Coordinates of C-alpha atoms in Angstrom, one line a residue:
M1 CA 133.4 165.7 75.1
W2 CA 134.5 167.7 71.7
P3 CA 138.1 169.3 71.6
T4 CA 138.3 173.0 73.1
S5 CA 141.0 174.1 71.1
R6 CA 141.7 172.9 66.8
E7 CA 145.4 171.5 67.4
G8 CA 146.0 168.6 65.7
C9 CA 142.6 168.5 64.9
R10 CA 140.1 169.4 61.5
L11 CA 136.5 170.2 63.5
F12 CA 133.5 168.0 61.7
F13 CA 130.1 168.7 62.3
C14 CA 127.8 166.0 60.9
L15 CA 125.0 166.3 59.0
D16 CA 123.9 162.7 58.8
R17 CA 122.4 159.4 60.4
S18 CA 125.5 157.5 61.8
S19 CA 127.7 156.4 58.5
Y20 CA 130.2 159.4 59.1
F21 CA 130.0 159.5 63.0
E22 CA 131.2 155.5 62.8
T23 CA 133.7 156.2 60.6
L24 CA 135.0 158.7 62.0
H25 CA 134.6 156.9 65.3
L26 CA 136.2 153.6 63.9
L27 CA 139.3 156.5 63.1
D28 CA 139.4 157.4 66.4
Q29 CA 138.8 161.0 65.3
Q30 CA 135.8 161.1 67.4
N31 CA 136.8 164.3 69.3
C32 CA 137.4 166.0 66.3
I33 CA 133.3 165.6 65.8
V34 CA 132.1 169.1 67.7
G35 CA 128.3 168.1 66.3
I36 CA 125.5 165.6 64.5
S37 CA 122.1 165.5 63.7
G38 CA 119.2 163.8 65.6
Y39 CA 119.6 161.1 63.5
V40 CA 122.6 159.7 64.9
V41 CA 121.7 156.5 66.5
R42 CA 125.9 154.6 66.7
P43 CA 127.6 154.3 68.3
P44 CA 125.3 154.7 71.7
Q45 CA 128.2 157.6 73.5
A46 CA 127.1 160.1 70.2
R47 CA 124.1 160.8 71.4
R48 CA 125.7 161.1 75.2
E49 CA 128.6 163.5 74.2
K50 CA 127.7 165.5 71.2
P51 CA 125.0 168.6 70.6
R52 CA 122.4 167.8 68.1
V53 CA 121.8 171.0 66.4
S54 CA 120.6 169.4 63.2
A55 CA 117.5 166.9 61.8
F56 CA 118.5 165.6 58.5
T57 CA 116.3 168.4 56.1
S58 CA 116.4 170.8 59.2
A59 CA 119.5 172.8 60.9
N60 CA 119.7 175.1 63.5
I61 CA 122.5 177.3 61.3
D62 CA 123.5 179.8 63.9
K63 CA 124.2 176.9 66.4
I64 CA 126.2 175.2 63.7
L65 CA 128.0 178.0 63.3
A66 CA 129.1 178.6 67.1
L67 CA 130.4 175.0 67.0
R68 CA 133.6 176.6 64.3
P69 CA 133.2 173.7 62.4
D70 CA 136.1 173.1 59.3
L71 CA 133.7 171.1 57.1
V72 CA 130.2 170.1 57.5
L73 CA 130.1 166.6 56.2
T74 CA 126.4 166.2 54.4
F75 CA 124.0 163.3 53.0
S76 CA 121.9 163.8 50.9
D77 CA 120.6 166.6 47.4
L78 CA 117.6 167.2 50.5
Q79 CA 120.3 168.5 52.2
A80 CA 120.8 171.2 49.7
D81 CA 119.7 174.5 51.2
I82 CA 121.4 173.5 54.5
A83 CA 124.5 172.8 52.6
A84 CA 123.6 176.6 50.5
D85 CA 122.8 178.5 53.1
L86 CA 126.1 177.5 55.5
I87 CA 128.4 177.9 51.9
C88 CA 126.8 181.7 51.7
R89 CA 127.9 182.0 55.4
G90 CA 131.4 180.6 54.8
L91 CA 131.9 177.2 55.9
A92 CA 133.1 174.6 53.8
V93 CA 130.5 171.5 53.1
L94 CA 131.0 168.0 51.7

């Protein structure tokens, strides 16, 4: 399950395929991930435990905002429109 409090954990939303999630998982920080894209497939529990609210080039902005991430991790310039929309709404995007 994802955290219900922000104590001691920065919360991330991952728009990429799997690399960010896998890296955070290997660092034992998977509980800091509040949402993923539909393209995340590894590790297998990611699809069972995390809400999927985006594809690679489209996203449900309202659902991402509802997850209240501290940082949205993007992957490609193809996600520039999503990133711009999130930035305009006050989210940090990398």
